[in-house]
CSV table of C-alpha atoms in Angstrom, one decimal:
chain,number,residue,atom,x,y,z
A,1,MET,CA,13.9,-24.9,-14.1
A,2,ARG,CA,10.9,-26.3,-12.4
A,3,LYS,CA,7.8,-24.2,-11.9
A,4,THR,CA,8.3,-21.7,-9.1
A,5,SER,CA,5.2,-22.8,-7.2
A,6,SER,CA,6.9,-26.2,-6.7
A,7,LEU,CA,9.7,-24.5,-4.9
A,8,LEU,CA,7.4,-23.5,-2.0
A,9,PRO,CA,8.2,-24.0,0.8
A,10,GLU,CA,10.9,-26.7,1.2
A,11,GLN,CA,13.0,-25.9,-1.9
A,12,LEU,CA,13.2,-22.3,-0.9
A,13,LYS,CA,15.5,-23.2,2.0
A,14,ARG,CA,18.4,-23.2,-0.4
A,15,TYR,CA,18.0,-19.4,-0.7
A,16,VAL,CA,17.7,-19.0,3.1
A,17,GLU,CA,19.7,-21.5,5.1
A,18,PRO,CA,23.2,-20.5,3.8
A,19,PHE,CA,22.5,-16.9,5.1
A,20,ARG,CA,20.9,-17.7,8.4
A,21,VAL,CA,22.8,-16.9,11.6
A,22,ASP,CA,21.1,-18.2,14.8
A,23,GLY,CA,23.9,-18.5,17.3
A,24,THR,CA,24.5,-22.2,16.7
A,25,ARG,CA,27.8,-21.7,15.0
A,26,ALA,CA,30.7,-19.3,14.9
A,27,PHE,CA,30.1,-16.1,12.9
A,28,ARG,CA,32.5,-14.0,10.9
A,29,LEU,CA,31.1,-11.3,8.6
A,30,ALA,CA,33.9,-11.5,6.1
A,31,SER,CA,32.9,-15.1,5.3
A,32,TYR,CA,29.7,-14.0,3.7
A,33,LYS,CA,29.9,-12.9,0.0
A,34,THR,CA,28.1,-9.8,-0.9
A,35,ALA,CA,27.7,-10.7,-4.6
A,36,GLU,CA,26.2,-14.2,-4.1
A,37,ARG,CA,23.4,-15.2,-6.5
A,38,GLY,CA,22.5,-18.6,-5.2
A,39,GLY,CA,23.3,-20.4,-8.5
A,40,ILE,CA,20.4,-18.8,-10.4
A,41,ASP,CA,20.0,-16.0,-12.9
A,42,LYS,CA,18.0,-12.8,-12.7
A,43,ASP,CA,15.0,-14.2,-14.7
A,44,SER,CA,14.7,-17.2,-12.4
A,45,GLY,CA,15.0,-14.9,-9.4
A,46,GLN,CA,12.2,-12.7,-10.7
A,47,GLU,CA,10.0,-15.8,-10.9
A,48,ILE,CA,10.7,-16.7,-7.3
A,49,ILE,CA,10.1,-13.1,-6.2
A,50,LYS,CA,6.7,-13.2,-7.9
A,51,ALA,CA,5.8,-16.5,-6.3
A,52,ASN,CA,6.9,-15.3,-2.9
A,53,ARG,CA,4.7,-12.2,-3.2
A,54,ASP,CA,1.6,-14.4,-4.0
A,55,ARG,CA,2.3,-16.7,-1.2
A,56,LEU,CA,3.0,-13.9,1.3
A,57,SER,CA,-0.3,-12.2,0.4
A,58,ASP,CA,-2.1,-15.4,1.2
A,59,LEU,CA,-0.2,-16.0,4.5
A,60,GLN,CA,-0.7,-12.3,5.6
A,61,GLU,CA,-4.4,-12.7,5.2
A,62,LYS,CA,-4.4,-15.9,7.4
A,63,LEU,CA,-2.1,-14.2,9.9
A,64,TYR,CA,-4.6,-11.3,10.2
A,65,ALA,CA,-7.7,-13.5,10.3
A,66,GLN,CA,-6.2,-15.9,12.9
A,67,ASP,CA,-5.2,-13.0,15.1
A,68,ARG,CA,-2.7,-15.0,17.3
A,69,TRP,CA,0.8,-14.3,15.9
A,70,SER,CA,2.5,-11.2,14.9
A,71,LEU,CA,5.6,-10.7,12.7
A,72,LEU,CA,8.4,-8.2,13.3
A,73,LEU,CA,10.9,-7.7,10.5
A,74,ILE,CA,14.1,-5.7,11.1
A,75,PHE,CA,16.2,-4.3,8.3
A,76,GLN,CA,19.7,-3.0,8.9
A,77,GLY,CA,22.5,-2.1,6.5
A,78,MET,CA,24.9,0.5,5.3
A,79,ASP,CA,23.6,3.5,3.3
A,80,ALA,CA,22.5,2.4,-0.2
A,81,ALA,CA,22.3,-1.3,0.8
A,82,GLY,CA,18.8,-1.4,-0.7
A,83,LYS,CA,16.6,-1.6,2.5
A,84,ASP,CA,13.8,0.7,1.1
A,85,SER,CA,13.6,-1.0,-2.3
A,86,ALA,CA,13.7,-4.5,-0.7
A,87,ILE,CA,10.8,-3.7,1.5
A,88,GLU,CA,8.8,-2.2,-1.4
A,89,SER,CA,9.5,-5.2,-3.7
A,90,VAL,CA,8.9,-8.0,-1.3
A,91,PHE,CA,5.6,-6.6,0.0
A,92,ASP,CA,4.3,-5.5,-3.4
A,93,GLY,CA,0.7,-6.7,-3.6
A,94,VAL,CA,0.4,-7.5,0.1
A,95,ASN,CA,-2.6,-5.8,1.8
A,96,PRO,CA,-1.2,-2.6,3.3
A,97,GLN,CA,-3.9,-2.7,6.1
A,98,GLY,CA,-2.1,-5.6,7.6
A,99,CYS,CA,1.4,-4.0,7.6
A,100,ASP,CA,3.1,-1.1,9.4
A,101,VAL,CA,6.5,0.3,8.3
A,102,HIS,CA,8.5,2.4,10.7
A,103,SER,CA,11.7,4.2,10.0
A,104,PHE,CA,13.9,5.2,12.9
A,105,LYS,CA,16.0,8.2,12.4
A,106,GLN,CA,17.6,10.7,14.8
A,107,PRO,CA,15.8,10.5,18.2
A,108,SER,CA,13.6,13.3,19.2
A,109,THR,CA,13.8,15.2,22.5
A,110,GLU,CA,11.0,13.1,24.0
A,111,GLU,CA,12.7,9.8,22.8
A,112,LEU,CA,16.0,10.9,24.4
A,113,ASP,CA,14.1,11.2,27.7
A,114,HIS,CA,13.4,7.5,27.7
A,115,ASP,CA,15.4,4.2,27.6
A,116,PHE,CA,16.9,3.3,24.2
A,117,MET,CA,14.3,0.6,23.5
A,118,TRP,CA,11.3,2.8,24.3
A,119,ARG,CA,10.6,4.3,20.8
A,120,ALA,CA,10.8,0.9,19.1
A,121,ALA,CA,8.7,-0.8,21.8
A,122,ARG,CA,5.9,1.7,21.0
A,123,ARG,CA,5.8,0.5,17.4
A,124,LEU,CA,5.6,-3.2,17.9
A,125,PRO,CA,3.0,-5.0,15.7
A,126,GLU,CA,-0.3,-6.1,17.1
A,127,ARG,CA,-1.4,-9.7,16.9
A,128,GLY,CA,-2.3,-10.5,13.3
A,129,ARG,CA,-0.1,-7.8,11.9
A,130,ILE,CA,3.3,-7.4,10.3
A,131,GLY,CA,5.6,-4.7,11.6
A,132,ILE,CA,8.6,-3.6,9.5
A,133,PHE,CA,11.4,-1.7,11.1
A,134,ASN,CA,13.6,0.1,8.5
A,135,ARG,CA,16.5,0.5,10.9
A,136,SER,CA,15.7,-0.2,14.5
A,137,TYR,CA,16.9,-0.3,18.1
A,138,TYR,CA,20.0,-1.9,16.6
A,139,GLU,CA,21.2,1.6,15.7
A,140,GLU,CA,21.9,2.0,19.4
A,141,VAL,CA,24.8,-0.5,19.1
A,142,LEU,CA,25.9,0.6,15.6
A,143,VAL,CA,25.7,4.4,15.0
A,144,VAL,CA,25.9,5.2,18.7
A,145,ARG,CA,28.9,2.9,19.1
A,146,VAL,CA,30.7,4.4,16.1
A,147,HIS,CA,29.8,7.9,17.2
A,148,PRO,CA,30.4,8.0,21.0
A,149,GLU,CA,29.2,11.7,21.1
A,150,ILE,CA,25.7,10.5,20.5
A,151,LEU,CA,25.8,8.4,23.6
A,152,ALA,CA,26.7,11.5,25.6
A,153,LYS,CA,23.4,13.1,24.5
A,154,GLN,CA,21.3,10.2,25.8
A,155,LYS,CA,21.3,11.3,29.4
A,156,VAL,CA,22.4,8.0,30.7
A,157,PRO,CA,23.8,8.4,34.3
A,158,PRO,CA,27.6,8.6,33.9
A,159,LYS,CA,28.3,5.8,36.3
A,160,LEU,CA,26.3,3.4,34.0
A,161,VAL,CA,28.3,4.3,30.9
A,162,THR,CA,31.1,1.8,31.4
A,163,LYS,CA,33.3,-0.3,29.0
A,164,ASN,CA,30.6,-3.0,29.3
A,165,ILE,CA,27.8,-0.9,27.9
A,166,TRP,CA,27.7,-2.5,24.5
A,167,ARG,CA,27.7,-6.1,26.0
A,168,GLU,CA,24.9,-5.0,28.3
A,169,ARG,CA,22.9,-3.6,25.5
A,170,PHE,CA,23.3,-6.8,23.5
A,171,GLU,CA,22.0,-8.7,26.6
A,172,ASP,CA,19.0,-6.3,26.9
A,173,ILE,CA,18.2,-6.7,23.2
A,174,SER,CA,18.4,-10.5,23.3
A,175,ALA,CA,16.2,-10.6,26.4
A,176,PHE,CA,13.7,-8.3,24.7
A,177,GLU,CA,13.5,-10.4,21.6
A,178,LYS,CA,13.2,-13.6,23.7
A,179,TYR,CA,10.3,-11.9,25.5
A,180,LEU,CA,8.6,-11.1,22.2
A,181,ALA,CA,9.0,-14.6,20.9
A,182,ARG,CA,7.5,-16.0,24.1
A,183,ASN,CA,4.5,-13.8,23.6
A,184,GLY,CA,3.8,-14.7,20.0
A,185,THR,CA,5.9,-12.3,18.0
A,186,LEU,CA,8.0,-13.9,15.3
A,187,VAL,CA,11.2,-11.9,14.9
A,188,LEU,CA,13.3,-12.0,11.7
A,189,LYS,CA,16.3,-9.7,11.2
A,190,PHE,CA,18.0,-8.9,7.9
A,191,PHE,CA,21.4,-7.4,7.4
A,192,LEU,CA,21.7,-6.3,3.8
A,193,ASN,CA,25.4,-7.0,3.2
A,194,VAL,CA,26.6,-4.7,0.4
A,195,SER,CA,30.2,-4.3,-0.6
A,196,LYS,CA,32.0,-1.0,-0.4
A,197,GLU,CA,32.5,-0.9,-4.2
A,198,GLU,CA,28.8,-1.5,-4.8
A,199,GLN,CA,27.9,1.3,-2.4
A,200,ARG,CA,30.3,3.6,-4.4
A,201,ARG,CA,28.5,2.7,-7.6
A,202,ARG,CA,25.1,3.4,-6.1
A,203,PHE,CA,26.2,6.7,-4.7
A,204,LEU,CA,27.4,7.7,-8.2
A,205,ASP,CA,24.1,6.7,-9.6
A,206,ARG,CA,22.4,9.0,-7.1
A,207,LEU,CA,24.6,11.9,-8.1
A,208,GLU,CA,24.4,11.3,-11.9
A,209,GLU,CA,20.6,10.7,-12.2
A,210,PRO,CA,18.5,13.8,-11.4
A,211,ALA,CA,15.6,11.6,-10.3
A,212,LYS,CA,17.9,10.1,-7.6
A,213,ASN,CA,19.6,13.2,-6.4
A,214,TRP,CA,17.2,13.6,-3.5
A,215,LYS,CA,18.5,10.2,-2.0
A,216,PHE,CA,22.0,11.5,-1.7
A,217,SER,CA,23.3,13.2,1.5
A,218,MET,CA,26.7,14.5,2.3
A,219,GLY,CA,26.4,12.7,5.6
A,220,ASP,CA,26.5,9.4,3.5
A,221,VAL,CA,30.0,10.2,2.4
A,222,ALA,CA,31.1,11.0,6.0
A,223,GLU,CA,29.7,7.6,7.2
A,224,ARG,CA,31.4,5.8,4.3
A,225,LYS,CA,34.8,7.0,5.6
A,226,LEU,CA,34.0,4.9,8.8
A,227,TRP,CA,33.3,1.8,6.8
A,228,ASP,CA,35.7,-0.5,8.7
A,229,ARG,CA,34.4,0.6,12.1
A,230,TYR,CA,30.8,-0.1,11.0
A,231,GLN,CA,31.8,-3.5,9.7
A,232,ALA,CA,33.4,-4.4,13.0
A,233,ALA,CA,30.3,-3.1,14.9
A,234,TYR,CA,28.0,-5.1,12.7
A,235,GLN,CA,30.0,-8.3,13.2
A,236,ASP,CA,30.0,-7.9,17.0
A,237,MET,CA,26.3,-7.1,17.0
A,238,ILE,CA,25.3,-10.1,14.9
A,239,ARG,CA,27.5,-12.4,16.8
A,240,HIS,CA,26.0,-11.4,20.2
A,241,THR,CA,22.3,-11.0,19.2
A,242,SER,CA,21.8,-14.1,16.9
A,243,SER,CA,19.5,-16.7,18.4
A,244,LEU,CA,17.0,-19.3,17.5
A,245,ASP,CA,14.2,-17.0,18.7
A,246,ALA,CA,15.4,-14.1,16.6
A,247,PRO,CA,17.9,-15.1,13.8
A,248,TRP,CA,19.8,-12.8,11.6
A,249,TYR,CA,20.0,-13.3,7.8
A,250,ILE,CA,23.2,-12.0,6.2
A,251,VAL,CA,21.6,-11.0,2.8
A,252,PRO,CA,23.9,-10.7,-0.2
A,253,ALA,CA,22.9,-7.2,-1.4
A,254,ASP,CA,25.2,-6.4,-4.4
A,255,HIS,CA,22.5,-7.8,-6.6
A,256,LYS,CA,19.2,-6.3,-5.5
A,257,TRP,CA,17.1,-9.0,-7.2
A,258,PHE,CA,18.8,-11.8,-5.2
A,259,ALA,CA,18.5,-9.9,-2.0
A,260,ARG,CA,14.8,-9.9,-2.6
A,261,VAL,CA,14.8,-13.6,-3.3
A,262,VAL,CA,16.5,-14.2,0.1
A,263,VAL,CA,14.3,-11.9,2.1
A,264,GLY,CA,11.0,-13.0,0.6
A,265,SER,CA,12.0,-16.7,0.9
A,266,ALA,CA,12.9,-16.3,4.6
A,267,ILE,CA,9.6,-14.5,5.4
A,268,VAL,CA,7.5,-17.0,3.5
A,269,GLY,CA,9.3,-20.0,5.1
A,270,ALA,CA,9.0,-18.6,8.6
A,271,LEU,CA,5.2,-17.9,8.2
A,272,ASP,CA,4.7,-21.3,6.7
A,273,GLY,CA,6.2,-22.8,9.9
A,274,LEU,CA,3.4,-21.2,11.9
A,275,ASP,CA,0.7,-23.4,10.3
A,276,LEU,CA,-1.6,-20.4,9.8
A,277,ARG,CA,-5.2,-21.1,9.1
A,278,PHE,CA,-8.5,-19.2,8.8
A,279,PRO,CA,-10.5,-19.5,12.0
A,280,LYS,CA,-13.1,-22.2,12.1
A,281,VAL,CA,-16.7,-21.2,12.9
A,282,ASP,CA,-18.4,-23.1,15.7
A,283,LYS,CA,-21.7,-25.0,15.3
A,284,SER,CA,-23.9,-22.3,17.0
A,285,GLU,CA,-22.6,-19.7,14.6
A,286,LEU,CA,-23.1,-22.0,11.6
A,287,GLY,CA,-26.7,-22.3,12.7
A,288,GLU,CA,-27.0,-18.5,12.7
A,289,PHE,CA,-25.4,-18.3,9.3
A,290,LYS,CA,-28.0,-20.7,7.9
A,291,LYS,CA,-30.8,-18.4,9.2
A,292,VAL,CA,-29.1,-15.3,7.8
A,293,ARG,CA,-28.5,-17.1,4.4
A,294,LYS,CA,-32.2,-18.1,4.3
A,295,ALA,CA,-33.3,-14.5,5.1
A,296,LEU,CA,-31.0,-13.0,2.4
A,297,GLN,CA,-32.3,-15.6,-0.1
A,298,ASN,CA,-35.9,-14.8,0.8
A,299,GLU,CA,-35.1,-11.1,0.5
A,300,ASN,CA,-33.8,-11.7,-3.0
A,301,ASN,CA,-36.8,-13.9,-3.9
A,302,SER,CA,-39.2,-11.3,-2.6
A,303,ALA,CA,-37.5,-8.6,-4.6
A,304,SER,CA,-37.7,-10.8,-7.6
A,305,ARG,CA,-41.4,-11.3,-7.1
A,306,VAL,CA,-42.0,-7.6,-6.7
A,307,LYS,CA,-40.0,-6.9,-9.8
A,308,LYS,CA,-41.9,-9.5,-11.9
A,309,ALA,CA,-45.2,-8.1,-10.6
A,310,ALA,CA,-44.1,-4.5,-11.5
A,311,VAL,CA,-43.1,-5.7,-15.0
A,312,LYS,CA,-46.4,-7.6,-15.4
A,313,HIS,CA,-48.4,-4.5,-14.2
A,314,ALA,CA,-46.5,-2.2,-16.6
A,315,ALA,CA,-47.2,-4.7,-19.5
A,316,GLY,CA,-50.9,-4.7,-18.6
A,317,GLU,CA,-51.0,-0.9,-18.6
A,318,LYS,CA,-49.2,-0.8,-21.9
A,319,SER,CA,-51.7,-3.3,-23.4
A,320,GLU,CA,-54.7,-1.2,-22.2
A,321,VAL,CA,-53.2,2.0,-23.6
A,322,ALA,CA,-52.6,0.2,-26.9
A,323,SER,CA,-56.2,-1.1,-27.0
A,324,ASP,CA,-57.6,2.4,-26.2
A,325,SER,CA,-55.4,3.9,-28.9
A,326,SER,CA,-56.6,1.3,-31.4
A,327,ALA,CA,-60.2,1.9,-30.6
A,328,SER,CA,-59.7,5.6,-30.9
A,329,ARG,CA,-58.2,5.2,-34.4
A,330,GLY,CA,-61.1,2.9,-35.4
A,331,THR,CA,-63.7,5.5,-34.3
A,332,GLY,CA,-61.9,8.2,-36.3
A,333,ARG,CA,-61.9,6.1,-39.5
A,334,SER,CA,-65.6,5.4,-39.1
A,335,ALA,CA,-66.3,9.1,-38.6
A,336,ARG,CA,-64.4,10.0,-41.7
A,337,THR,CA,-66.2,7.3,-43.6
A,338,ASN,CA,-69.6,8.5,-42.5
């Protein structure tokens, strides 16, 4: 295999394009394999993951310095799909000061007193920063759709809760993401597509390994029984909210290492497309820089001169002390001789 660095950025498309859904073609979730490995083995995948981390670290620094664009990454998936570990792995080594991760769980009382997008809108990334949503406003067309009783708690006026509510929410989400794109936020969405069998294995791991027990919840088992309903909800959601402004990536998640290849490659490729650069300094500032540089150099030279003078002075004092001591010893010998 060629060196990983030579795969950036063009060759990485082979790990991204097959899984990209942007509304330009028909979509059917069952057509996407959960155990896909992209024709590479795990060792090759780890090399790509490492190269993507290095490249992402460089791009994040430029994104921050340029302070024009922002990046919003949305991660969705069934329980145990690997969202947490994918985020941790892909962003390993990236400056945490430039990233914000938000996990959206059961809404608070305050959040229920607002529209369904409110709590997510408050967490949008600033220019120059990367925002990561571990679950997101898409829960409002997934969990809420599968569990209608949650919708009843959202205080939406009854006459607005019609059979068209999910289509209307899809329209609201798509309009919101188009708005973000028009204002300089790059939106990438990842559905970690895990199989039901792989989820079963991961649940068993959580039960059998004491260090993973804390990850397991009885609620996970209850949601697993609704697998088919969730798959239908995901398909409808992706089909209606995929766009060129905010594409979905159907990430094969049975092999965690390949999921990280896809996610990292998609992020690096998208940021590369922004042509990020460090800001250029204008001529007036360059002139000021020269003055500051000269002052700092003079400061160093001055300190050096002071240090040399101090050393010379100390050496002189030492010489005088040595001379006095020698004279004293000579006098003593003469006295003893006499």
